[in-house]
mmCIF file of C-alpha atoms and ligand atoms in Angstrom:
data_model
loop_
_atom_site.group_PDB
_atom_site.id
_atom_site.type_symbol
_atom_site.label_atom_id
_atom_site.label_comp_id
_atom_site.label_asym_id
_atom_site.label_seq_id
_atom_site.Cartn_x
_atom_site.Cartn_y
_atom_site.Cartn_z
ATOM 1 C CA UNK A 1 1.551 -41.009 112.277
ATOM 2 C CA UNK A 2 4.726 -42.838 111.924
ATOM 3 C CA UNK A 3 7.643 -41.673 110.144
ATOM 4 C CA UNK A 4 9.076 -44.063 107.230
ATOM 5 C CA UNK A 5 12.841 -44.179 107.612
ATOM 6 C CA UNK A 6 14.098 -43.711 103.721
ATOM 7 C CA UNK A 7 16.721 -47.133 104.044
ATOM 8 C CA UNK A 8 19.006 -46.320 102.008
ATOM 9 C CA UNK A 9 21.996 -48.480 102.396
ATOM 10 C CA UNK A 10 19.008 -51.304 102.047
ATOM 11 C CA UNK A 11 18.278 -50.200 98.661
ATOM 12 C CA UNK A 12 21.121 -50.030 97.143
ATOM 13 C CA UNK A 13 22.148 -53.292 98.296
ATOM 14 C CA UNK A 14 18.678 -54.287 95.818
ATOM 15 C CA UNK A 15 19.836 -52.234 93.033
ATOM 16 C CA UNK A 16 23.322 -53.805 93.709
ATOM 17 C CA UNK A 17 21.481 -57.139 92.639
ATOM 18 C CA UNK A 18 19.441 -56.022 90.169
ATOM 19 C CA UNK A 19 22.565 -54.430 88.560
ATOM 20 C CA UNK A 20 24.419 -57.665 89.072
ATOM 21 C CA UNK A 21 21.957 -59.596 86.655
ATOM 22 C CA UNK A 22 22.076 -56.406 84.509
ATOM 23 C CA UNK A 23 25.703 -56.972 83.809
ATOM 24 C CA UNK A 24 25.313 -61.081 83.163
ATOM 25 C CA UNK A 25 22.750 -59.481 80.176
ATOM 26 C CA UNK A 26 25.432 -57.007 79.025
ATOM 27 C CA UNK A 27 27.930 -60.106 79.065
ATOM 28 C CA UNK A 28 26.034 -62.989 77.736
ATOM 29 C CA UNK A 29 25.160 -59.756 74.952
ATOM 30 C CA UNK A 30 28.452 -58.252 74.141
ATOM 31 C CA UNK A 31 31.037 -60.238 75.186
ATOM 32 C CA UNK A 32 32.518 -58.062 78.228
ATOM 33 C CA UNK A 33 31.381 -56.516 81.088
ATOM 34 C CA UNK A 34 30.794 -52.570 81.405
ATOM 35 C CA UNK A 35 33.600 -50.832 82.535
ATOM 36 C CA UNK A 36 34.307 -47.565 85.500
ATOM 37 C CA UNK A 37 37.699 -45.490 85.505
ATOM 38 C CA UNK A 38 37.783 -44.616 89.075
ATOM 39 C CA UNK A 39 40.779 -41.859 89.233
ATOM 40 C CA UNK A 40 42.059 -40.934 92.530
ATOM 41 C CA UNK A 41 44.551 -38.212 92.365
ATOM 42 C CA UNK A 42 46.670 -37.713 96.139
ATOM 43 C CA UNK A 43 45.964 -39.451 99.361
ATOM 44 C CA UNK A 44 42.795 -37.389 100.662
ATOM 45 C CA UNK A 45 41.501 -40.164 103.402
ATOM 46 C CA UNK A 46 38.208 -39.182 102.548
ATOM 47 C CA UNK A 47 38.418 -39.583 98.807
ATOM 48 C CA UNK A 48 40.567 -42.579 99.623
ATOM 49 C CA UNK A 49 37.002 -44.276 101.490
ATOM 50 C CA UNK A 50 34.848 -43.155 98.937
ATOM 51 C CA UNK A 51 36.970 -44.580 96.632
ATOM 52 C CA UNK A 52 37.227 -47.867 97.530
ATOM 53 C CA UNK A 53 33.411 -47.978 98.177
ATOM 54 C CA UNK A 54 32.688 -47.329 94.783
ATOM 55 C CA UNK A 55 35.257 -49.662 93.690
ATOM 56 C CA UNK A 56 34.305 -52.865 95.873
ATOM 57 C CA UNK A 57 30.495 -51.863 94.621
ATOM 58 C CA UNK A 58 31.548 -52.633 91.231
ATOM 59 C CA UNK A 59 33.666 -55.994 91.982
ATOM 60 C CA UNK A 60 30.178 -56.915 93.908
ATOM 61 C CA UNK A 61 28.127 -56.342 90.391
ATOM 62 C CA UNK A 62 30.793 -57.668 87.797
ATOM 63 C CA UNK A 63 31.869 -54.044 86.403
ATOM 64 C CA UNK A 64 35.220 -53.893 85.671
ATOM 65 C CA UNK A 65 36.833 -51.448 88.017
ATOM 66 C CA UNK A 66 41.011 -50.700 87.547
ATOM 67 C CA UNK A 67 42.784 -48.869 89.765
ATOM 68 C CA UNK A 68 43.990 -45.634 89.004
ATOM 69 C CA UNK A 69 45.300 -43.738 92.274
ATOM 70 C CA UNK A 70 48.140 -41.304 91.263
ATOM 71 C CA UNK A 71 50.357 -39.053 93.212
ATOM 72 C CA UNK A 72 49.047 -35.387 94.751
ATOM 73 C CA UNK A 73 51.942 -34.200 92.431
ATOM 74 C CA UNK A 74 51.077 -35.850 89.401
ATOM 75 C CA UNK A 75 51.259 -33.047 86.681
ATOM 76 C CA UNK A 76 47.979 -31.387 84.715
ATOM 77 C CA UNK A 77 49.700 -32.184 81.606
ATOM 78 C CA UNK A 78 50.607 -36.246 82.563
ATOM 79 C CA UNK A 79 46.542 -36.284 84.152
ATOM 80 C CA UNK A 80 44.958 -35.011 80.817
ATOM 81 C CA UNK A 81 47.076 -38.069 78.693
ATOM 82 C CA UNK A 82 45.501 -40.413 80.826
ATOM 83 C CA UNK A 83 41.652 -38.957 80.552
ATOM 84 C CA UNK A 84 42.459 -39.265 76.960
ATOM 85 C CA UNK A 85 43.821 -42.678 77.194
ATOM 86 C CA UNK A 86 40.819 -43.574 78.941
ATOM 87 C CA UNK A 87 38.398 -41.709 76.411
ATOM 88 C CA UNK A 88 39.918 -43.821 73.888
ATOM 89 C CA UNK A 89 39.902 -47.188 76.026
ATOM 90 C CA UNK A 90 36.710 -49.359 74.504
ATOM 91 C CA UNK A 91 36.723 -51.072 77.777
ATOM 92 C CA UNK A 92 36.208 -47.952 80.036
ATOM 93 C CA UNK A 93 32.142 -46.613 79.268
ATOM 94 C CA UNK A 94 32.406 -44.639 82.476
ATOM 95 C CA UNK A 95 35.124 -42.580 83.951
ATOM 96 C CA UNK A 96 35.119 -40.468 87.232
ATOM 97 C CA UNK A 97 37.701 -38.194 88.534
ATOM 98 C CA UNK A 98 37.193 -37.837 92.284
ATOM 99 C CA UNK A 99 37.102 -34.668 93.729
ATOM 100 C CA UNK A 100 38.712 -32.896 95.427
ATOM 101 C CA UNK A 101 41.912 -32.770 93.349
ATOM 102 C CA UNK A 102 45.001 -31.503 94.826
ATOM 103 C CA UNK A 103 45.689 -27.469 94.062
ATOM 104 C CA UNK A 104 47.725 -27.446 90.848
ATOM 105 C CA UNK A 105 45.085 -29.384 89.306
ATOM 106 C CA UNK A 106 42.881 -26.933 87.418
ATOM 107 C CA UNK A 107 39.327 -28.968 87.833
ATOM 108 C CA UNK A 108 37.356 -27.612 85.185
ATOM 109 C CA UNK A 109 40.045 -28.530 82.304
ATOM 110 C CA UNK A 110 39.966 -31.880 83.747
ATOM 111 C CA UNK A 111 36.377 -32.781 84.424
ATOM 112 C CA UNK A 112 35.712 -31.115 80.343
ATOM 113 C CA UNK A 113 38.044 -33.167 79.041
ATOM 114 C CA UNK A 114 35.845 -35.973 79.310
ATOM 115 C CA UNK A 115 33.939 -37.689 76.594
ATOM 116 C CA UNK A 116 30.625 -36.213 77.661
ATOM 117 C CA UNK A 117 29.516 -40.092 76.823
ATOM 118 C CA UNK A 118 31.516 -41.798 79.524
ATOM 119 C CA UNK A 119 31.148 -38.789 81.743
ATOM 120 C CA UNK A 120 29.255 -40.857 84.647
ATOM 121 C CA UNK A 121 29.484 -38.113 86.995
ATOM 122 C CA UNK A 122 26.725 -35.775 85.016
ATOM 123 C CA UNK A 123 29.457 -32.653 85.505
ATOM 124 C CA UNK A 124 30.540 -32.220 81.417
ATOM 125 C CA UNK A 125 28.690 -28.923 79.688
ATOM 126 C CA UNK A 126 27.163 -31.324 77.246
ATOM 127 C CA UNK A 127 25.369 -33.620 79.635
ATOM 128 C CA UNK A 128 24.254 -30.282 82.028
ATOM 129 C CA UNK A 129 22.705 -28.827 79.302
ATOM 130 C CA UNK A 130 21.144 -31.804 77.973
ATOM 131 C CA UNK A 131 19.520 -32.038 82.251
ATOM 132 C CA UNK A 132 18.379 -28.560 81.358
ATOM 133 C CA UNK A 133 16.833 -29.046 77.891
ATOM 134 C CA UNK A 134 15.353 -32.888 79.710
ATOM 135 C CA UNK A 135 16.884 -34.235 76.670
ATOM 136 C CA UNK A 136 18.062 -38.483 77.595
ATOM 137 C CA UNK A 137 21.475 -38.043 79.806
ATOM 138 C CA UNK A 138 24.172 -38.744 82.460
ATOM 139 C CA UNK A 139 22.816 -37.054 85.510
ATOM 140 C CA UNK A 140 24.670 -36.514 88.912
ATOM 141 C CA UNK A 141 24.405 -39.557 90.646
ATOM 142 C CA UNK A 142 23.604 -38.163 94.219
ATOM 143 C CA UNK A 143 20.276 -35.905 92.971
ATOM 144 C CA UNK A 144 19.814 -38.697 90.570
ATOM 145 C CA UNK A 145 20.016 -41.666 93.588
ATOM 146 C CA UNK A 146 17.833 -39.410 95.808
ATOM 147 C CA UNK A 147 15.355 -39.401 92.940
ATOM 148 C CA UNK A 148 15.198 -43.419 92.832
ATOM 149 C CA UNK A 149 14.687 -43.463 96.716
ATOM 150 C CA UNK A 150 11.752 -41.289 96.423
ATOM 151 C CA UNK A 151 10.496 -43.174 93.606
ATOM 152 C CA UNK A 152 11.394 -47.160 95.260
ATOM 153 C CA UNK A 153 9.463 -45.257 98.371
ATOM 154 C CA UNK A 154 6.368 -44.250 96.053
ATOM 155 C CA UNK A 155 6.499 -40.871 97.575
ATOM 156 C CA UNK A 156 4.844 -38.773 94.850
ATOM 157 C CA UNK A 157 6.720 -35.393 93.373
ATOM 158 C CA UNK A 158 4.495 -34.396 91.091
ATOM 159 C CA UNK A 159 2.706 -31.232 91.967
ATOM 160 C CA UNK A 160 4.623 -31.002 95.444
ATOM 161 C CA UNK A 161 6.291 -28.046 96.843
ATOM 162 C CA UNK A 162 10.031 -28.851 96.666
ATOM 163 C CA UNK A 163 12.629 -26.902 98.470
ATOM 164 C CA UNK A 164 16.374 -27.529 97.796
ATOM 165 C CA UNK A 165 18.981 -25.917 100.553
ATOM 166 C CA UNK A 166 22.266 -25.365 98.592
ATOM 167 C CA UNK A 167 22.821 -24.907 94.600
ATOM 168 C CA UNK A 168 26.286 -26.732 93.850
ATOM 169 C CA UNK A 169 26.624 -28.044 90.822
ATOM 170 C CA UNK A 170 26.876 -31.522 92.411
ATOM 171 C CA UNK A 171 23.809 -31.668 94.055
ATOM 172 C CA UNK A 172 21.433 -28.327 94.263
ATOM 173 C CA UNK A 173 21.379 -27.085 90.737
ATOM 174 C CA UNK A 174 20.868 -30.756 89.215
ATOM 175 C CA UNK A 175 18.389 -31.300 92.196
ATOM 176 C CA UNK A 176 16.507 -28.926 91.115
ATOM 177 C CA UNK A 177 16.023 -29.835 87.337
ATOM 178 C CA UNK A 178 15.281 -33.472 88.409
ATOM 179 C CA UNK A 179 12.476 -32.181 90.434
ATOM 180 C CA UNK A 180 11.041 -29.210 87.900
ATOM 181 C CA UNK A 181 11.329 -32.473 85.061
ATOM 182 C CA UNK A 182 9.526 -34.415 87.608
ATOM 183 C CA UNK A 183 6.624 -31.496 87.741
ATOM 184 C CA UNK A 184 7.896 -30.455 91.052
ATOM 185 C CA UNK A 185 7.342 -26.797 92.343
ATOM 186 C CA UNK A 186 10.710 -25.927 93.050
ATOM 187 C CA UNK A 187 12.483 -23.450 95.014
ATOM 188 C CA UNK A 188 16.327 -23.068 95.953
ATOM 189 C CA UNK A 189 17.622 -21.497 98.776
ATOM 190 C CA UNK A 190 20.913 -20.622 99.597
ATOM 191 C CA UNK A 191 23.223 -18.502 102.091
ATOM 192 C CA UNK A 192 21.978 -15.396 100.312
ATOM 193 C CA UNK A 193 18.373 -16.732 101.337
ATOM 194 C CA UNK A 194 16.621 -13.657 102.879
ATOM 195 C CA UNK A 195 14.181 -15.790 104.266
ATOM 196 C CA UNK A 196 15.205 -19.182 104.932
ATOM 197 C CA UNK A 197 12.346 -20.892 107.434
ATOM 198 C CA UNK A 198 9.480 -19.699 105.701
ATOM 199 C CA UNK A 199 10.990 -21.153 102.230
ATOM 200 C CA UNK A 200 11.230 -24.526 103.861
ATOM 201 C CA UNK A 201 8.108 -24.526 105.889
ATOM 202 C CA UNK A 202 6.350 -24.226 102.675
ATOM 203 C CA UNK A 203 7.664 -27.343 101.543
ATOM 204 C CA UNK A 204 6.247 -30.947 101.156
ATOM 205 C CA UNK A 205 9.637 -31.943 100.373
ATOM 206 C CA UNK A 206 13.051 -30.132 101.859
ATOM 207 C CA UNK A 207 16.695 -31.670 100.390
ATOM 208 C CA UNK A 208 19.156 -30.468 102.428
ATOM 209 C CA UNK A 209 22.494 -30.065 100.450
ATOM 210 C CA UNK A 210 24.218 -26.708 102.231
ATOM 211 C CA UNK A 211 27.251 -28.681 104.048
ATOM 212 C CA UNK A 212 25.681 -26.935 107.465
ATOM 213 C CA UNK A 213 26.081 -30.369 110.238
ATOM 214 C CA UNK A 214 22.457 -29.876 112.128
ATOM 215 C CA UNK A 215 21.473 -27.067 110.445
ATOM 216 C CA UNK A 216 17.919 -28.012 109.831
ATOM 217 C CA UNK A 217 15.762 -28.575 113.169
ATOM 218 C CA UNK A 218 12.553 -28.840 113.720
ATOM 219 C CA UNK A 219 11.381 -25.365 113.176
ATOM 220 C CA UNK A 220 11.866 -25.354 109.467
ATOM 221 C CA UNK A 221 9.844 -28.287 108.827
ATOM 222 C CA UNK A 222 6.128 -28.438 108.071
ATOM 223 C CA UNK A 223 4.544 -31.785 109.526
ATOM 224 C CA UNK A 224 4.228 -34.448 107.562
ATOM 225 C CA UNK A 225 6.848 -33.304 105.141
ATOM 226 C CA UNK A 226 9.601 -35.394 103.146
ATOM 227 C CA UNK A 227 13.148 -34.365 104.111
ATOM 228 C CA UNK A 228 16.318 -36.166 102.305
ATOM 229 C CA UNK A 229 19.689 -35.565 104.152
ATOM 230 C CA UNK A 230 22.828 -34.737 101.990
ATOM 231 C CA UNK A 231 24.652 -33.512 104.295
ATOM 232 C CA UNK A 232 27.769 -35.707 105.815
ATOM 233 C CA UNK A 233 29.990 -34.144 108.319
ATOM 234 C CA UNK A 234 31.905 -35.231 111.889
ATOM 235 C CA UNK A 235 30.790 -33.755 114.786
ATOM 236 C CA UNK A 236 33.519 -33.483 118.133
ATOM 237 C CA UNK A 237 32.856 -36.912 118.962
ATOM 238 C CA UNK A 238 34.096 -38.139 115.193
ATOM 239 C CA UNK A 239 30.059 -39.630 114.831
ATOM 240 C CA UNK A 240 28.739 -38.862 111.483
ATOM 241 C CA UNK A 241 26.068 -36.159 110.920
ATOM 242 C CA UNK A 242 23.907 -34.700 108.509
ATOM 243 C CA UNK A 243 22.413 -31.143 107.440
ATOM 244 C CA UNK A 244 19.592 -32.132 109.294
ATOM 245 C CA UNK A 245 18.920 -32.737 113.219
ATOM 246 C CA UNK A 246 17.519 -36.155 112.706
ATOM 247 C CA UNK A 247 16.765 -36.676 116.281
ATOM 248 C CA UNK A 248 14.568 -33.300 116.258
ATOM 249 C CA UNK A 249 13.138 -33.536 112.662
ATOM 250 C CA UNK A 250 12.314 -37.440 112.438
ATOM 251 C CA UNK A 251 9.532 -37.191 114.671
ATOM 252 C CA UNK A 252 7.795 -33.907 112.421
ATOM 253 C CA UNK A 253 8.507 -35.285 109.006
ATOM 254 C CA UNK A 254 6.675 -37.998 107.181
ATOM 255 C CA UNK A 255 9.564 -39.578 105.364
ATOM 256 C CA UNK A 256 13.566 -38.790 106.257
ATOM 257 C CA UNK A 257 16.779 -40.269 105.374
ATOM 258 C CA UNK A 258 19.156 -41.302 108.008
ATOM 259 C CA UNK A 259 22.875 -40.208 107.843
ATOM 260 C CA UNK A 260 24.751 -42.209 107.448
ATOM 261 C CA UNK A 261 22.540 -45.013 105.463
ATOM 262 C CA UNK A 262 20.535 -42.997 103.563
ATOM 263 C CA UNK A 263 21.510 -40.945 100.667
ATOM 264 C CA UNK A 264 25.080 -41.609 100.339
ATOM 265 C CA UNK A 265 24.644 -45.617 99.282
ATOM 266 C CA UNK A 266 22.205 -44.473 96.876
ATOM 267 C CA UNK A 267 25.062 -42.240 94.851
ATOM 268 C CA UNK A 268 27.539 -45.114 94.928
ATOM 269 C CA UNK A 269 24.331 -47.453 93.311
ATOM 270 C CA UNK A 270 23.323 -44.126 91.031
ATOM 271 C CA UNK A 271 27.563 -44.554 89.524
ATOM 272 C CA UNK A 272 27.230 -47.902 89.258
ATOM 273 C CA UNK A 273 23.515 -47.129 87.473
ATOM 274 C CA UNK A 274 24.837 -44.793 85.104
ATOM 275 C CA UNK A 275 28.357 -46.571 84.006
ATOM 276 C CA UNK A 276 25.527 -49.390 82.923
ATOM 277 C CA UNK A 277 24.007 -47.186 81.167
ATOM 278 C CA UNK A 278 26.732 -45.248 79.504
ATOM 279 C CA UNK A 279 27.408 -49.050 78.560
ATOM 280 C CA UNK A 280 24.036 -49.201 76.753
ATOM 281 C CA UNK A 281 24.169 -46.046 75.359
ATOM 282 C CA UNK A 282 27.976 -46.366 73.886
ATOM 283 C CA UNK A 283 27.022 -49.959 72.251
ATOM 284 C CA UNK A 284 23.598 -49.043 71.380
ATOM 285 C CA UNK A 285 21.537 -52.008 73.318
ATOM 286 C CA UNK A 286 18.727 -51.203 75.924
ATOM 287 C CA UNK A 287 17.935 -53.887 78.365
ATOM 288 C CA UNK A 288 14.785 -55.539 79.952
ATOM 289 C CA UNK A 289 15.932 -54.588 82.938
ATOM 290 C CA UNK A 290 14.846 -56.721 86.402
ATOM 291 C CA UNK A 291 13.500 -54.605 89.185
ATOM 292 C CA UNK A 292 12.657 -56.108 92.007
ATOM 293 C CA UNK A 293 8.732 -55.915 92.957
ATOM 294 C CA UNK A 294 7.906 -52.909 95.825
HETATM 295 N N1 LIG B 301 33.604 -36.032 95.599
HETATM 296 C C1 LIG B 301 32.507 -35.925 96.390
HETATM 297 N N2 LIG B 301 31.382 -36.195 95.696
HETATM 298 C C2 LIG B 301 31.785 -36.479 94.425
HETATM 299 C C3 LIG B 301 31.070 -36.835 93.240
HETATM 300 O O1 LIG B 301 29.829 -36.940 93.194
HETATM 301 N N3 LIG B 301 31.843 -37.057 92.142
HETATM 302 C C4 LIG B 301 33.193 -36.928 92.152
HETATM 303 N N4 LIG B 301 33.849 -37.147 91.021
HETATM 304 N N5 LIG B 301 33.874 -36.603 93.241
HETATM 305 C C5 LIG B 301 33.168 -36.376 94.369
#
């Protein structure tokens, strides 16, 4: 049996397209282009790559993308003026604050402050309880993007025993309500987990989201299973790494996401995905969207 490599960075780059005519639509409809409030608060080199990724994503599809990188010391007070300048901008449909932000910053006043209907990020109360209830919402774009893969890939969820490693709000706990909406049997495990291996050898599909580099080897997989990669840390030699021993796990599983390459294009195409449809939502339109044939 050989093991389909979950592409991806070769994806996106589809979805990047089919966004692209997406947005000529939105134009040729309304007159502008949708637009993404990227916020970068401080100089955290990380944030500072993300960043830009998302932003040259959007100057690849046509979304308009300012810049909005303030200083670490930029006060609580002067940040939640410009969320609300930006809530009341009709040329910003999507806005993201990129986390981490520097201490002083209290998050949660922040991230709340957002009009739950540019909130492209899934994170506002509103839009988590709306994932909850399955009512139509903005859901976090890296469960969301790892959602699309397994969907572009035709691997079936329905009915499947689904095992998520780590319940952030980011990435487990919306993971988990994609799935159960998806009729997934789903279980979470966490560092609390009394019983880790037997959890995930039960699985037909693990998602590894615990921030443990290599954590997941061989022994916790059943053969033939599905396992998605969240994880993204640097080992000693500065090389990139998952949650999951690809090397030792790739050759068990029947579908697996590389890192890097796998899930983390798919959350930069998710963003993009969801400030289009923030868009759609805000102005009321819905699109015959393209999709390219699979
Ligand atoms: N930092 C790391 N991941 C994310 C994310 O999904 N959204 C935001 N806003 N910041 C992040």
């Amino acid at each position: 049996m050989s093991t389909i490599v979950l592409n991806g960075r070769e994806l996106s780059q589809t979805l990047l397209k089919e966004q692209q005519i997406q947005v000529e639509e939105i134009v040729r409809l309304k007159g502008r282009p949708p637009g993404l409030a990227v916020v970068l608060v401080g100089q955290d080199q990380a944030s500072e790559t993300y960043v830009r990724n998302k932003r040259g994503a959007c100057a690849k599809v046509g979304i308009f993308a300012p810049d909005i990188n303030l200083p670490a010391d930029t006060p609580q007070k002067e940040l939640e003026a410009i969320i609300d300048r930006l809530n009341a901008d009709p040329s910003i449909d999507g806005i993201l604050v990129q986390l981490p932000l520097p201490s002083g910053i209290e998050k949660e006043t922040i991230l709340y402050r957002i009009d739950p209907a540019k909130d492209v990020d899934g994170f506002h109360p509103v839009n988590v309880g709306k994932l909850v209830i399955g009512l139509e919402t903005l859901a976090p774009c890296t469960p969301t993007g790892i959602m699309t893969l397994l969907d572009r890939y035709h691997i079936p969820v329905s009915g499947k025993n689904a095992v998520v490693l780590g319940r952030s709000l980011i990435v487990g706990k919306p993971m988990a309500l994609l799935l159960m909406a998806r009729d997934a049997t789903v279980t979470v495990c966490h560092s609390r987990t009394a019983h880790l291996m037997e959890e995930t050898r039960r699985a037909d599909i693990v998602v590894a989201a615990m921030g443990k580099p290599l954590m997941v080897n061989r022994d916790f997989i059943k053969p033939g299973a599905v396992v998605i990669d969240v994880g993204i840390s640097r080992n000693q030699e500065g090389k990139l790494v998952g949650d999951v021993d690809y090397a030792a796990v790739a050759p068990v599983a029947s579908a697996i996401t590389p890192v890097p390459g796998g899930v983390g294009p798919m959350t930069i195409a998710t963003l993009l995905d969801n400030t289009i449809r923030a868009f759609c939502l805000r102005e009321g339109i819905s699109l015959q969207l393209a999709r390219t044939p699979s």
